């Protein structure tokens, strides 16, 4: 009887013993394509999912099996079987367009691995592989066929195994003759007969109607071959089965012929598989391809080839440079050495500053008092310059170039921009020796990266954004981190103690409502209580069981009194761990929190804030206000909080020029109330709070690409009602609807979203055929333009405010940025002037129509300044 693959031991021992691997390139390319998201693409929008998956498979083949030779076989206008059966593979879907774009590059990738591409005109890859297995078998070469097609079962022999790849190369199933017999219930030699009876729906091979795999195997076990089945057809039970066999005899034999892999292609009669052995991978060529396709993970894995493949001689190793030893010097001597240099690469590591210029290479102890003067002259090139400048106490120096920021602007969706990764990706290397060698290696490296990244930025029209926005912002952020903001630790501790008491009370109440104790912070245990013991309906499920996330709890809130208890417990628990206990620990000896700002984390261009994250403190909850009240000014000083008024909606109005929105802003009206009045066709004075809230949700939902489902969830209304509201909104605001459609089309054509100041964010999701993925791309196209423009505008304001505060010698400092809000600490006697200055610079950061508006407040605490 046939068995499932999961019932068999299909370990890869036979594959590990193989010397020659024959790969069905077409089947693996398709498997790779469907294994990865459609939005897998380079920063320029070129799809690379199939190439990445295929390359991963090839690399794993190299690493896990160290083959002596690999031949990748391809279909080449196959017509032989079509002549036999015009319906052959007729219902197969056409090759996806995104795969078609990648198809020409597979052979080049194969060659870079040191493998051979092979195809024969009019023949399928199966037949090429079939012929090669026969030749290799006759030559005594242990061979492994790599394919996803079940008809390849017929190719196994004592020296030929078959590797099936149901999940790329992450799971392999290896078949031998004995294993095929167990799996199918018939020997491998009977596979064509099996196909003749049961057919093959994937290839449109008809077989005999009503005969499935189990029945076909039983018939072949009794009668041996297709001829045997028909010789004994009168002995077969079941009148319908017998009738179908008799009526479809010709179809059965034609199906067997269609399912038989050709083993003797004349064009390959003189092909010698042994001649394909021993070709090593071209590591430099692989590195070049991986860099071009931005396959950073695979690029890193190339470094392992030397240790993983000791038996192979690797051609063209990754580049290495001469070993450089820097001159150890002092700050004063360095100043003299750099006097005539226009630029210098710098890096800090292990207590040393490495410096590289056109006149030499040096290392200096970072605590040398003369360093600041030495670095004030040449334009400084660094990787993540803010970190280096802070370590040197040179926060006020603006770098001339930052390789991390450059790489970020080119590819804002990356998870990181490590120096070594950038060097590897651009084929650059340098070796250093002696004291301070790590710092010197980076200093020399950033100078090597500088021209390469500059050229790429110029090609993408991004040099101006780097020079005019991101680089001038570096010293502003460095100084913000140095200054920090004071916190009232006793206030935070008092709030924490009160929260801990309430949490204990909430836990007791939850136990009472649940009928016993459980761990409130465990989604698994909470799910068992809610959906098991309490019998509440499951709303959605994931891999680990029923979901208990925020949206699920919101739906369940009317059904059980335990839900508000859980929600409140989660809110307080998060605040207690994230802020109330963490902030006092984060405060330095000066009583101030010195958070870290990052320019190269968020793909939209927004700044992020860590250690601690001060951008996520709740704004509208009472306890959030209490926490903000614990951020205080020093004695004799005040805090100024200045934030934009609905900046993202103003950007939307500016971009679409919808008269209703633009006029409401110009008149200084409540734009949400005005929107509700417009959509509902009533006077603004008659709009209720609930109607205003709905209008507000739609206004902001447009920016974030909200769907009817999302709006229904947010407002807790029916989805049809939510859709009707969105439709009415867009109907009354046709310019908004046109803007959305035009933006999506333009972004899809370019391959990236483009902000008002020229920031680019690739949106490969718009190339996807999958509806959900494509809709995500549509939302990202709108959001990236609007939110990214808002992020750029407040950066302009930060630079302008900082410059004027210094130029006019105000006793004030910018201490926080929270999305659309800036917080300054200022001397009491300078507060009025600085407040006016900040508002002036913020509203003039960009000429929007309707214009920007900023609201500022002054107080002894952050909360008071916001009132």
Coordinates of N, CA and C in Angstrom, one line a residue, residues 30 89-100:
X30 N 10.5 27.9 -9.5 CA 9.1 28.1 -9.1 C 8.9 28.0 -7.6
X89 N -0.1 20.0 -20.1 CA 0.2 21.2 -19.3 C -0.6 22.4 -19.8
X90 N -1.8 22.2 -20.4 CA -2.5 23.3 -21.0 C -3.2 24.2 -20.0
X91 N -3.5 23.6 -18.8 CA -4.2 24.4 -17.8 C -3.3 25.1 -16.8
X92 N -2.0 24.9 -17.0 CA -1.1 25.6 -16.1 C -1.1 27.1 -16.3
X93 N -1.1 27.8 -15.2 CA -1.1 29.2 -15.2 C 0.2 29.7 -15.9
X94 N 0.1 30.8 -16.6 CA 1.4 31.4 -17.2 C 2.4 31.8 -16.1
X95 N 3.6 31.8 -16.5 CA 4.7 32.2 -15.6 C 4.4 33.6 -15.0
X96 N 4.4 33.7 -13.7 CA 4.1 35.1 -13.1 C 5.1 36.1 -13.6
X97 N 4.6 37.3 -13.8 CA 5.4 38.4 -14.4 C 6.7 38.7 -13.6
X98 N 6.5 38.6 -12.2 CA 7.7 38.9 -11.4 C 8.8 37.8 -11.5
X99 N 8.3 36.6 -11.8 CA 9.3 35.5 -12.0 C 9.9 35.7 -13.4
X100 N 9.1 36.1 -14.4 CA 9.7 36.4 -15.7 C 10.8 37.4 -15.7

